[in-house]
Each structure stands twice: as structure tokens, then as C-alpha cells.
Short mmCIF file of N, CA and C in Angstrom, two decimals:
data_model
loop_
_atom_site.label_atom_id
_atom_site.label_comp_id
_atom_site.label_asym_id
_atom_site.label_seq_id
_atom_site.Cartn_x
_atom_site.Cartn_y
_atom_site.Cartn_z
N PRO A 1 0.83 -1.20 0.00
CA PRO A 1 0.00 0.00 0.00
C PRO A 1 0.86 1.25 0.00
N GLY A 2 0.47 2.22 -0.77
CA GLY A 2 1.20 3.47 -0.83
C GLY A 2 0.81 4.42 0.28
N SER A 3 1.54 5.50 0.37
CA SER A 3 1.27 6.50 1.39
C SER A 3 0.15 7.43 0.95
N ALA A 4 -0.31 8.27 1.88
CA ALA A 4 -1.34 9.26 1.55
C ALA A 4 -0.82 10.19 0.47
N ARG A 5 0.48 10.49 0.50
CA ARG A 5 1.08 11.36 -0.51
C ARG A 5 1.00 10.70 -1.89
N ASP A 6 1.27 9.38 -1.94
CA ASP A 6 1.15 8.65 -3.21
C ASP A 6 -0.27 8.71 -3.73
N ALA A 7 -1.25 8.51 -2.84
CA ALA A 7 -2.66 8.54 -3.24
C ALA A 7 -3.03 9.92 -3.78
N ALA A 8 -2.56 10.98 -3.11
CA ALA A 8 -2.86 12.34 -3.58
C ALA A 8 -2.25 12.57 -4.96
N GLY A 9 -1.05 12.06 -5.18
CA GLY A 9 -0.41 12.19 -6.48
C GLY A 9 -1.17 11.44 -7.56
N ARG A 10 -1.64 10.26 -7.21
CA ARG A 10 -2.41 9.47 -8.18
C ARG A 10 -3.75 10.13 -8.48
N ARG A 11 -4.37 10.72 -7.46
CA ARG A 11 -5.63 11.44 -7.69
C ARG A 11 -5.39 12.61 -8.64
N ALA A 12 -4.32 13.34 -8.40
CA ALA A 12 -4.02 14.49 -9.26
C ALA A 12 -3.77 14.03 -10.70
N GLU A 13 -3.03 12.96 -10.84
CA GLU A 13 -2.72 12.41 -12.16
C GLU A 13 -3.99 12.03 -12.93
N LEU A 14 -4.97 11.52 -12.21
CA LEU A 14 -6.24 11.11 -12.82
C LEU A 14 -7.29 12.22 -12.82
N ARG A 15 -6.88 13.41 -12.39
CA ARG A 15 -7.78 14.57 -12.31
C ARG A 15 -8.98 14.31 -11.41
N LEU A 16 -8.71 13.65 -10.30
CA LEU A 16 -9.75 13.38 -9.31
C LEU A 16 -9.68 14.42 -8.20
N PRO A 17 -10.79 14.71 -7.56
CA PRO A 17 -10.79 15.72 -6.50
C PRO A 17 -9.92 15.30 -5.32
N GLN A 18 -9.29 16.29 -4.73
CA GLN A 18 -8.43 16.08 -3.57
C GLN A 18 -9.20 16.41 -2.29
N GLY A 19 -8.82 15.79 -1.20
CA GLY A 19 -9.37 16.15 0.10
C GLY A 19 -10.84 15.81 0.31
N VAL A 20 -11.35 14.85 -0.46
CA VAL A 20 -12.74 14.43 -0.30
C VAL A 20 -12.79 12.92 -0.21
N PHE A 21 -13.88 12.41 0.35
CA PHE A 21 -14.11 10.98 0.33
C PHE A 21 -14.57 10.63 -1.07
N LEU A 22 -13.95 9.61 -1.66
CA LEU A 22 -14.22 9.28 -3.05
C LEU A 22 -15.03 7.98 -3.16
N TYR A 23 -16.33 8.18 -3.38
CA TYR A 23 -17.19 7.04 -3.71
C TYR A 23 -16.88 6.67 -5.16
N CYS A 24 -17.09 5.41 -5.52
CA CYS A 24 -16.83 5.02 -6.90
C CYS A 24 -17.78 3.92 -7.34
N CYS A 25 -17.96 3.82 -8.64
CA CYS A 25 -18.69 2.73 -9.26
C CYS A 25 -18.25 2.67 -10.71
N PHE A 26 -17.78 1.51 -11.13
CA PHE A 26 -17.31 1.36 -12.51
C PHE A 26 -18.20 0.40 -13.30
N ASN A 27 -19.45 0.28 -12.87
CA ASN A 27 -20.41 -0.54 -13.60
C ASN A 27 -20.81 0.15 -14.90
N GLN A 28 -21.30 -0.62 -15.84
CA GLN A 28 -21.74 -0.08 -17.12
C GLN A 28 -23.00 0.77 -16.92
N LEU A 29 -23.21 1.69 -17.83
CA LEU A 29 -24.31 2.64 -17.77
C LEU A 29 -25.68 1.96 -17.67
N TYR A 30 -25.89 0.86 -18.36
CA TYR A 30 -27.21 0.23 -18.35
C TYR A 30 -27.62 -0.26 -16.96
N LYS A 31 -26.68 -0.36 -16.03
CA LYS A 31 -26.99 -0.81 -14.68
C LYS A 31 -27.45 0.33 -13.77
N LEU A 32 -27.34 1.56 -14.24
CA LEU A 32 -27.69 2.73 -13.44
C LEU A 32 -29.11 3.18 -13.78
N ASP A 33 -30.01 3.07 -12.82
CA ASP A 33 -31.40 3.47 -13.02
C ASP A 33 -31.67 4.76 -12.23
N PRO A 34 -32.79 5.43 -12.50
CA PRO A 34 -33.09 6.70 -11.82
C PRO A 34 -33.13 6.59 -10.29
N ALA A 35 -33.65 5.48 -9.76
CA ALA A 35 -33.72 5.34 -8.31
C ALA A 35 -32.32 5.28 -7.69
N THR A 36 -31.40 4.60 -8.37
CA THR A 36 -30.03 4.49 -7.85
C THR A 36 -29.33 5.84 -7.93
N LEU A 37 -29.50 6.56 -9.03
CA LEU A 37 -28.89 7.88 -9.13
C LEU A 37 -29.43 8.81 -8.04
N ALA A 38 -30.73 8.76 -7.79
CA ALA A 38 -31.32 9.59 -6.73
C ALA A 38 -30.72 9.20 -5.37
N LEU A 39 -30.55 7.91 -5.13
CA LEU A 39 -29.93 7.41 -3.90
C LEU A 39 -28.52 7.96 -3.76
N TRP A 40 -27.74 7.85 -4.82
CA TRP A 40 -26.36 8.35 -4.78
C TRP A 40 -26.32 9.86 -4.54
N CYS A 41 -27.24 10.59 -5.13
CA CYS A 41 -27.28 12.04 -4.93
C CYS A 41 -27.61 12.38 -3.47
N ARG A 42 -28.50 11.63 -2.85
CA ARG A 42 -28.79 11.85 -1.42
C ARG A 42 -27.52 11.61 -0.60
N ILE A 43 -26.78 10.57 -0.92
CA ILE A 43 -25.54 10.28 -0.21
C ILE A 43 -24.56 11.44 -0.37
N LEU A 44 -24.38 11.91 -1.60
CA LEU A 44 -23.44 13.02 -1.85
C LEU A 44 -23.88 14.28 -1.11
N ARG A 45 -25.17 14.56 -1.08
CA ARG A 45 -25.65 15.74 -0.35
C ARG A 45 -25.39 15.62 1.14
N ARG A 46 -25.50 14.42 1.68
CA ARG A 46 -25.32 14.22 3.11
C ARG A 46 -23.85 14.14 3.51
N VAL A 47 -22.97 13.88 2.55
CA VAL A 47 -21.53 13.85 2.83
C VAL A 47 -20.91 14.95 1.95
N PRO A 48 -20.95 16.18 2.43
CA PRO A 48 -20.55 17.33 1.59
C PRO A 48 -19.13 17.27 1.05
N ARG A 49 -18.22 16.67 1.79
CA ARG A 49 -16.83 16.57 1.32
C ARG A 49 -16.62 15.21 0.66
N SER A 50 -17.40 14.98 -0.39
CA SER A 50 -17.31 13.71 -1.12
C SER A 50 -17.53 13.96 -2.60
N ALA A 51 -17.15 12.97 -3.38
CA ALA A 51 -17.37 13.00 -4.83
C ALA A 51 -17.65 11.57 -5.28
N LEU A 52 -18.20 11.45 -6.48
CA LEU A 52 -18.52 10.16 -7.06
C LEU A 52 -17.71 9.99 -8.33
N TRP A 53 -16.98 8.88 -8.41
CA TRP A 53 -16.09 8.57 -9.53
C TRP A 53 -16.70 7.43 -10.33
N LEU A 54 -17.02 7.69 -11.59
CA LEU A 54 -17.69 6.72 -12.45
C LEU A 54 -16.88 6.42 -13.70
N LEU A 55 -17.23 5.34 -14.33
CA LEU A 55 -16.67 5.00 -15.63
C LEU A 55 -17.20 5.99 -16.66
N ARG A 56 -16.35 6.42 -17.56
CA ARG A 56 -16.76 7.38 -18.59
C ARG A 56 -17.82 6.75 -19.49
N PHE A 57 -18.89 7.51 -19.69
CA PHE A 57 -20.00 7.10 -20.55
C PHE A 57 -19.95 7.89 -21.84
N PRO A 58 -20.78 7.57 -22.82
CA PRO A 58 -20.85 8.42 -24.01
C PRO A 58 -21.17 9.86 -23.60
N PRO A 59 -20.66 10.85 -24.34
CA PRO A 59 -20.82 12.27 -23.94
C PRO A 59 -22.25 12.68 -23.60
N GLN A 60 -23.22 12.26 -24.38
CA GLN A 60 -24.60 12.66 -24.09
C GLN A 60 -25.09 12.04 -22.78
N ALA A 61 -24.68 10.83 -22.51
CA ALA A 61 -25.06 10.18 -21.25
C ALA A 61 -24.44 10.92 -20.06
N MET A 62 -23.18 11.34 -20.20
CA MET A 62 -22.54 12.08 -19.10
C MET A 62 -23.26 13.41 -18.88
N ALA A 63 -23.62 14.09 -19.96
CA ALA A 63 -24.35 15.36 -19.84
C ALA A 63 -25.70 15.13 -19.16
N ASN A 64 -26.40 14.08 -19.54
CA ASN A 64 -27.69 13.77 -18.92
C ASN A 64 -27.52 13.43 -17.45
N LEU A 65 -26.49 12.66 -17.13
CA LEU A 65 -26.25 12.29 -15.74
C LEU A 65 -25.93 13.53 -14.90
N HIS A 66 -25.09 14.43 -15.43
CA HIS A 66 -24.80 15.68 -14.71
C HIS A 66 -26.06 16.50 -14.52
N ALA A 67 -26.89 16.62 -15.55
CA ALA A 67 -28.12 17.41 -15.45
C ALA A 67 -29.06 16.80 -14.41
N GLU A 68 -29.19 15.49 -14.40
CA GLU A 68 -30.06 14.83 -13.43
C GLU A 68 -29.51 15.01 -12.01
N ALA A 69 -28.20 14.90 -11.85
CA ALA A 69 -27.60 15.11 -10.53
C ALA A 69 -27.83 16.54 -10.06
N GLU A 70 -27.67 17.50 -10.95
CA GLU A 70 -27.93 18.89 -10.57
C GLU A 70 -29.39 19.09 -10.17
N ALA A 71 -30.31 18.41 -10.85
CA ALA A 71 -31.73 18.48 -10.48
C ALA A 71 -31.96 17.92 -9.07
N HIS A 72 -31.04 17.03 -8.64
CA HIS A 72 -31.11 16.47 -7.28
C HIS A 72 -30.23 17.26 -6.30
N GLY A 73 -29.73 18.41 -6.71
CA GLY A 73 -28.95 19.26 -5.82
C GLY A 73 -27.49 18.92 -5.69
N VAL A 74 -26.93 18.20 -6.65
CA VAL A 74 -25.52 17.82 -6.62
C VAL A 74 -24.81 18.50 -7.79
N PRO A 75 -23.86 19.39 -7.51
CA PRO A 75 -23.13 20.06 -8.60
C PRO A 75 -22.36 19.06 -9.46
N ARG A 76 -22.28 19.36 -10.74
CA ARG A 76 -21.59 18.47 -11.68
C ARG A 76 -20.14 18.23 -11.30
N SER A 77 -19.53 19.15 -10.60
CA SER A 77 -18.12 18.99 -10.22
C SER A 77 -17.91 17.84 -9.24
N ARG A 78 -18.98 17.34 -8.64
CA ARG A 78 -18.85 16.26 -7.66
C ARG A 78 -19.02 14.88 -8.28
N ILE A 79 -19.26 14.84 -9.59
CA ILE A 79 -19.32 13.56 -10.30
C ILE A 79 -18.26 13.60 -11.39
N VAL A 80 -17.27 12.73 -11.27
CA VAL A 80 -16.14 12.71 -12.19
C VAL A 80 -16.07 11.36 -12.89
N PHE A 81 -15.44 11.37 -14.04
CA PHE A 81 -15.41 10.18 -14.89
C PHE A 81 -13.98 9.75 -15.19
N THR A 82 -13.82 8.47 -15.44
CA THR A 82 -12.52 7.91 -15.79
C THR A 82 -12.67 7.07 -17.05
N ASP A 83 -11.62 7.03 -17.82
CA ASP A 83 -11.63 6.24 -19.05
C ASP A 83 -11.49 4.75 -18.75
N VAL A 84 -11.97 3.94 -19.66
CA VAL A 84 -11.73 2.50 -19.60
C VAL A 84 -10.22 2.28 -19.74
N ALA A 85 -9.71 1.31 -19.02
CA ALA A 85 -8.27 1.02 -19.07
C ALA A 85 -8.07 -0.49 -19.10
N GLU A 86 -6.87 -0.90 -19.47
CA GLU A 86 -6.57 -2.33 -19.43
C GLU A 86 -6.59 -2.78 -17.97
N LYS A 87 -6.77 -4.08 -17.78
CA LYS A 87 -7.08 -4.65 -16.46
C LYS A 87 -6.11 -4.25 -15.35
N ALA A 88 -4.81 -4.36 -15.57
CA ALA A 88 -3.85 -4.05 -14.49
C ALA A 88 -3.93 -2.59 -14.08
N THR A 89 -4.06 -1.69 -15.06
CA THR A 89 -4.18 -0.25 -14.76
C THR A 89 -5.49 0.01 -14.04
N TYR A 90 -6.55 -0.59 -14.51
CA TYR A 90 -7.88 -0.42 -13.91
C TYR A 90 -7.87 -0.85 -12.45
N ILE A 91 -7.32 -2.02 -12.16
CA ILE A 91 -7.27 -2.51 -10.78
C ILE A 91 -6.40 -1.60 -9.93
N SER A 92 -5.26 -1.21 -10.46
CA SER A 92 -4.34 -0.35 -9.71
C SER A 92 -4.98 0.98 -9.35
N ARG A 93 -5.63 1.62 -10.30
CA ARG A 93 -6.23 2.92 -9.99
C ARG A 93 -7.48 2.79 -9.14
N SER A 94 -8.13 1.63 -9.17
CA SER A 94 -9.32 1.42 -8.35
C SER A 94 -9.02 1.56 -6.87
N THR A 95 -7.79 1.28 -6.46
CA THR A 95 -7.42 1.34 -5.05
C THR A 95 -7.58 2.74 -4.48
N ILE A 96 -7.68 3.75 -5.34
CA ILE A 96 -7.85 5.13 -4.89
C ILE A 96 -9.25 5.36 -4.35
N GLY A 97 -10.21 4.58 -4.81
CA GLY A 97 -11.60 4.74 -4.36
C GLY A 97 -11.76 4.41 -2.89
N GLY A 98 -12.69 5.11 -2.25
CA GLY A 98 -12.95 4.87 -0.84
C GLY A 98 -14.01 3.82 -0.60
N LEU A 99 -15.11 3.89 -1.35
CA LEU A 99 -16.22 2.95 -1.18
C LEU A 99 -16.90 2.76 -2.52
N PHE A 100 -17.03 1.52 -2.93
CA PHE A 100 -17.71 1.17 -4.17
C PHE A 100 -19.21 1.16 -3.91
N LEU A 101 -19.94 2.03 -4.61
CA LEU A 101 -21.40 2.07 -4.51
C LEU A 101 -21.96 1.16 -5.58
N ASP A 102 -22.52 0.05 -5.17
CA ASP A 102 -23.03 -0.92 -6.13
C ASP A 102 -24.37 -0.45 -6.69
N THR A 103 -24.71 -0.95 -7.86
CA THR A 103 -25.98 -0.66 -8.52
C THR A 103 -26.97 -1.78 -8.17
N PRO A 104 -28.00 -1.47 -7.38
CA PRO A 104 -28.90 -2.53 -6.91
C PRO A 104 -29.67 -3.25 -8.01
N LEU A 105 -30.08 -2.58 -9.04
CA LEU A 105 -30.89 -3.20 -10.09
C LEU A 105 -30.15 -4.36 -10.74
N CYS A 106 -28.89 -4.14 -11.06
CA CYS A 106 -28.01 -5.17 -11.62
C CYS A 106 -26.63 -4.91 -11.04
N ASN A 107 -26.25 -5.74 -10.10
CA ASN A 107 -25.00 -5.52 -9.36
C ASN A 107 -23.77 -5.55 -10.24
N GLY A 108 -22.69 -5.05 -9.66
CA GLY A 108 -21.40 -5.19 -10.28
C GLY A 108 -20.94 -6.63 -10.10
N HIS A 109 -20.88 -7.37 -11.16
CA HIS A 109 -20.42 -8.75 -11.08
C HIS A 109 -18.90 -8.74 -11.16
N THR A 110 -18.35 -8.50 -12.34
CA THR A 110 -16.90 -8.41 -12.49
C THR A 110 -16.37 -7.16 -11.80
N THR A 111 -17.06 -6.02 -11.97
CA THR A 111 -16.57 -4.78 -11.35
C THR A 111 -16.62 -4.87 -9.83
N GLY A 112 -17.64 -5.51 -9.29
CA GLY A 112 -17.70 -5.70 -7.84
C GLY A 112 -16.56 -6.57 -7.35
N THR A 113 -16.30 -7.64 -8.06
CA THR A 113 -15.18 -8.52 -7.72
C THR A 113 -13.87 -7.76 -7.81
N ASP A 114 -13.71 -6.98 -8.87
CA ASP A 114 -12.48 -6.20 -9.05
C ASP A 114 -12.28 -5.20 -7.92
N ALA A 115 -13.36 -4.51 -7.52
CA ALA A 115 -13.25 -3.53 -6.43
C ALA A 115 -12.80 -4.22 -5.15
N LEU A 116 -13.44 -5.31 -4.82
CA LEU A 116 -13.07 -6.03 -3.60
C LEU A 116 -11.64 -6.56 -3.70
N TRP A 117 -11.26 -7.04 -4.87
CA TRP A 117 -9.90 -7.54 -5.10
C TRP A 117 -8.89 -6.41 -4.90
N ALA A 118 -9.26 -5.20 -5.29
CA ALA A 118 -8.38 -4.04 -5.14
C ALA A 118 -8.36 -3.51 -3.70
N GLY A 119 -9.18 -4.11 -2.84
CA GLY A 119 -9.21 -3.69 -1.44
C GLY A 119 -10.19 -2.57 -1.15
N VAL A 120 -11.09 -2.31 -2.09
CA VAL A 120 -12.08 -1.24 -1.91
C VAL A 120 -13.36 -1.87 -1.37
N PRO A 121 -13.80 -1.46 -0.18
CA PRO A 121 -15.06 -2.00 0.32
C PRO A 121 -16.23 -1.52 -0.52
N MET A 122 -17.36 -2.19 -0.40
CA MET A 122 -18.54 -1.80 -1.16
C MET A 122 -19.76 -1.79 -0.26
N VAL A 123 -20.78 -1.12 -0.74
CA VAL A 123 -22.10 -1.24 -0.14
C VAL A 123 -23.03 -1.71 -1.25
N THR A 124 -23.86 -2.69 -0.94
CA THR A 124 -24.79 -3.25 -1.91
C THR A 124 -26.09 -3.59 -1.22
N THR A 125 -27.09 -3.85 -2.01
CA THR A 125 -28.36 -4.36 -1.51
C THR A 125 -28.92 -5.29 -2.58
N THR A 126 -29.90 -6.07 -2.19
CA THR A 126 -30.43 -7.06 -3.12
C THR A 126 -31.88 -6.73 -3.50
N LEU A 127 -32.25 -7.15 -4.68
CA LEU A 127 -33.63 -7.13 -5.12
C LEU A 127 -34.03 -8.58 -5.37
N ARG A 128 -35.04 -8.83 -6.16
CA ARG A 128 -35.56 -10.20 -6.30
C ARG A 128 -34.83 -11.06 -7.31
N HIS A 129 -34.25 -10.49 -8.33
CA HIS A 129 -33.65 -11.31 -9.38
C HIS A 129 -32.17 -11.58 -9.13
N MET A 130 -31.67 -12.63 -9.74
CA MET A 130 -30.30 -13.09 -9.50
C MET A 130 -29.25 -12.01 -9.75
N SER A 131 -29.42 -11.23 -10.80
CA SER A 131 -28.40 -10.23 -11.13
C SER A 131 -28.29 -9.13 -10.08
N SER A 132 -29.26 -9.05 -9.19
CA SER A 132 -29.21 -8.06 -8.11
C SER A 132 -28.71 -8.67 -6.79
N ARG A 133 -28.30 -9.91 -6.82
CA ARG A 133 -27.84 -10.56 -5.59
C ARG A 133 -26.37 -10.99 -5.64
N VAL A 134 -25.71 -10.76 -6.76
CA VAL A 134 -24.34 -11.22 -6.94
C VAL A 134 -23.38 -10.57 -5.94
N ALA A 135 -23.43 -9.25 -5.82
CA ALA A 135 -22.49 -8.55 -4.94
C ALA A 135 -22.70 -8.95 -3.48
N ALA A 136 -23.94 -9.16 -3.07
CA ALA A 136 -24.19 -9.61 -1.70
C ALA A 136 -23.54 -10.96 -1.46
N SER A 137 -23.61 -11.85 -2.45
CA SER A 137 -22.96 -13.15 -2.34
C SER A 137 -21.45 -12.99 -2.22
N LEU A 138 -20.88 -12.09 -3.01
CA LEU A 138 -19.44 -11.83 -2.93
C LEU A 138 -19.04 -11.35 -1.53
N CYS A 139 -19.79 -10.37 -1.03
CA CYS A 139 -19.48 -9.80 0.29
C CYS A 139 -19.59 -10.85 1.39
N ARG A 140 -20.64 -11.64 1.32
CA ARG A 140 -20.82 -12.68 2.35
C ARG A 140 -19.74 -13.75 2.23
N ALA A 141 -19.36 -14.12 1.02
CA ALA A 141 -18.30 -15.11 0.83
C ALA A 141 -16.97 -14.63 1.37
N LEU A 142 -16.76 -13.32 1.34
CA LEU A 142 -15.52 -12.75 1.89
C LEU A 142 -15.58 -12.55 3.40
N GLY A 143 -16.72 -12.86 4.00
CA GLY A 143 -16.86 -12.66 5.43
C GLY A 143 -17.16 -11.21 5.78
N CYS A 144 -17.78 -10.48 4.85
CA CYS A 144 -18.09 -9.06 5.05
C CYS A 144 -19.59 -8.80 4.91
N PRO A 145 -20.42 -9.46 5.69
CA PRO A 145 -21.87 -9.26 5.55
C PRO A 145 -22.32 -7.84 5.89
N GLN A 146 -21.49 -7.10 6.63
CA GLN A 146 -21.85 -5.72 6.98
C GLN A 146 -21.92 -4.82 5.75
N MET A 147 -21.38 -5.25 4.63
CA MET A 147 -21.44 -4.46 3.40
C MET A 147 -22.77 -4.62 2.67
N VAL A 148 -23.61 -5.54 3.14
CA VAL A 148 -24.89 -5.82 2.49
C VAL A 148 -26.00 -5.14 3.27
N ALA A 149 -26.71 -4.24 2.61
CA ALA A 149 -27.82 -3.53 3.24
C ALA A 149 -29.13 -4.26 2.95
N ALA A 150 -30.06 -4.21 3.89
CA ALA A 150 -31.35 -4.87 3.74
C ALA A 150 -32.34 -4.04 2.93
N SER A 151 -32.01 -2.76 2.70
CA SER A 151 -32.94 -1.86 2.00
C SER A 151 -32.15 -0.69 1.40
N PHE A 152 -32.81 0.08 0.56
CA PHE A 152 -32.19 1.30 0.03
C PHE A 152 -31.87 2.26 1.17
N ALA A 153 -32.75 2.35 2.15
CA ALA A 153 -32.52 3.27 3.28
C ALA A 153 -31.26 2.86 4.05
N GLU A 154 -31.11 1.56 4.30
CA GLU A 154 -29.92 1.09 5.01
C GLU A 154 -28.66 1.28 4.15
N TYR A 155 -28.76 1.06 2.86
CA TYR A 155 -27.65 1.31 1.92
C TYR A 155 -27.19 2.75 2.08
N GLU A 156 -28.14 3.67 2.04
CA GLU A 156 -27.80 5.10 2.19
C GLU A 156 -27.12 5.36 3.51
N GLU A 157 -27.66 4.83 4.59
CA GLU A 157 -27.09 5.07 5.92
C GLU A 157 -25.67 4.52 6.02
N LYS A 158 -25.45 3.33 5.50
CA LYS A 158 -24.10 2.75 5.52
C LYS A 158 -23.12 3.61 4.72
N ALA A 159 -23.52 4.01 3.52
CA ALA A 159 -22.64 4.82 2.66
C ALA A 159 -22.33 6.16 3.31
N VAL A 160 -23.32 6.76 3.94
CA VAL A 160 -23.10 8.05 4.62
C VAL A 160 -22.17 7.86 5.82
N LEU A 161 -22.42 6.83 6.62
CA LEU A 161 -21.58 6.56 7.78
C LEU A 161 -20.13 6.36 7.35
N TRP A 162 -19.91 5.45 6.39
CA TRP A 162 -18.54 5.13 6.00
C TRP A 162 -17.86 6.27 5.25
N GLY A 163 -18.63 7.17 4.65
CA GLY A 163 -18.05 8.31 3.96
C GLY A 163 -17.80 9.51 4.85
N SER A 164 -18.36 9.49 6.06
CA SER A 164 -18.23 10.67 6.91
C SER A 164 -17.61 10.39 8.28
N ASP A 165 -17.51 9.14 8.67
CA ASP A 165 -16.96 8.78 9.99
C ASP A 165 -15.70 7.94 9.77
N TYR A 166 -14.55 8.58 9.94
CA TYR A 166 -13.28 7.92 9.66
C TYR A 166 -13.10 6.64 10.46
N ASP A 167 -13.44 6.66 11.74
CA ASP A 167 -13.28 5.48 12.58
C ASP A 167 -14.15 4.33 12.09
N ALA A 168 -15.41 4.63 11.74
CA ALA A 168 -16.29 3.59 11.22
C ALA A 168 -15.75 3.04 9.90
N TYR A 169 -15.23 3.93 9.07
CA TYR A 169 -14.66 3.49 7.79
C TYR A 169 -13.45 2.58 8.01
N MET A 170 -12.59 2.95 8.95
CA MET A 170 -11.40 2.13 9.21
C MET A 170 -11.78 0.77 9.80
N ARG A 171 -12.86 0.71 10.60
CA ARG A 171 -13.33 -0.60 11.09
C ARG A 171 -13.82 -1.45 9.92
N LEU A 172 -14.47 -0.83 8.94
CA LEU A 172 -14.93 -1.56 7.78
C LEU A 172 -13.75 -2.13 7.00
N ARG A 173 -12.70 -1.37 6.88
CA ARG A 173 -11.54 -1.78 6.07
C ARG A 173 -10.73 -2.89 6.73
N THR A 174 -10.88 -3.09 8.02
CA THR A 174 -10.07 -4.11 8.70
C THR A 174 -10.79 -5.42 8.82
#
């Protein structure tokens, strides 16, 4: 693991915000639904010194996402994007993220596994279909059931707690 100085340098290199808690999600755009975006915006509003780091989408999709976030009271500067990269680079830069926000409608299958492999904790919740239960299975298999929320409300509370309470976040990481 690198030092805080290394992390700050890597954030600068990737044009990521400094001095904020960095939520992340590298799932594909089709997994992001309006309810999840609204949930993420509530989290960002409740954790003022935070930002959301996403995989770069087509330009019109990014513009729409920024506009929708602004409609939910989140300035566009708090949602940043990263380019697709080859696997080793992708995993390496993922370590900069603080908490992976999973997409409940269709979980991060490979991306969820990659985040956990990179040492980034996640918060997830389940719905009724199999594609919405994959990340919960991953978390439980790793012995981290605390990362699985029973509802959207609990998902929000966990994400807010871990993004705003350093001690709680460090307990999650250990």
C-alpha cells in the first residue's frame, strides 16, 4: 500500500478531487437506473466533502447524468469520470476509491469482484432477481456481511456513515 502522498499524487494524475471521500462505481451505464442515481445524490448531499467517480460514458449520457444530478442538488463537479483502461491499470487505480457504490438493479459482477480484489469495500443491496444478488454473495463469501444492506434506506445510511466517519470506515476496512 502506498502513502497518503502517493494517493494524492495518483488522484491528481487522474484529475480526481483532492481532500474528499471518493465514492466510486465502474459498472456499465445500463446498470444505473433513476432510483439508484437519486440514492447516490442523497448520499453526496449528506456527505458534503465527497465525490462520485464513475466509468466514462458516451458524452450525451454524461451530460444527462450531470443534469439529473444537478436536479437532485448535486453540482456536476462532484461527479467525475474515468476512461476505460486495461485490467492491471484499472485494478491499480481502483485502489484510490474509498467505497464502491453498487448498482442494486443489476449488481457489479466483475466490477464488484475487481473492487473487492483491489481492497475497496462496497455497499450493496439485493432485489428479487439473480443479477441483483451477486455482490451480496461476494461480500458474504468474503466474510463481510456488513457491506450488504437490507434496503435502500440502510444502503444510504451505511454509505453516509462510512463516507463521513473515519473510525467507522477504518473498522470496515479491517
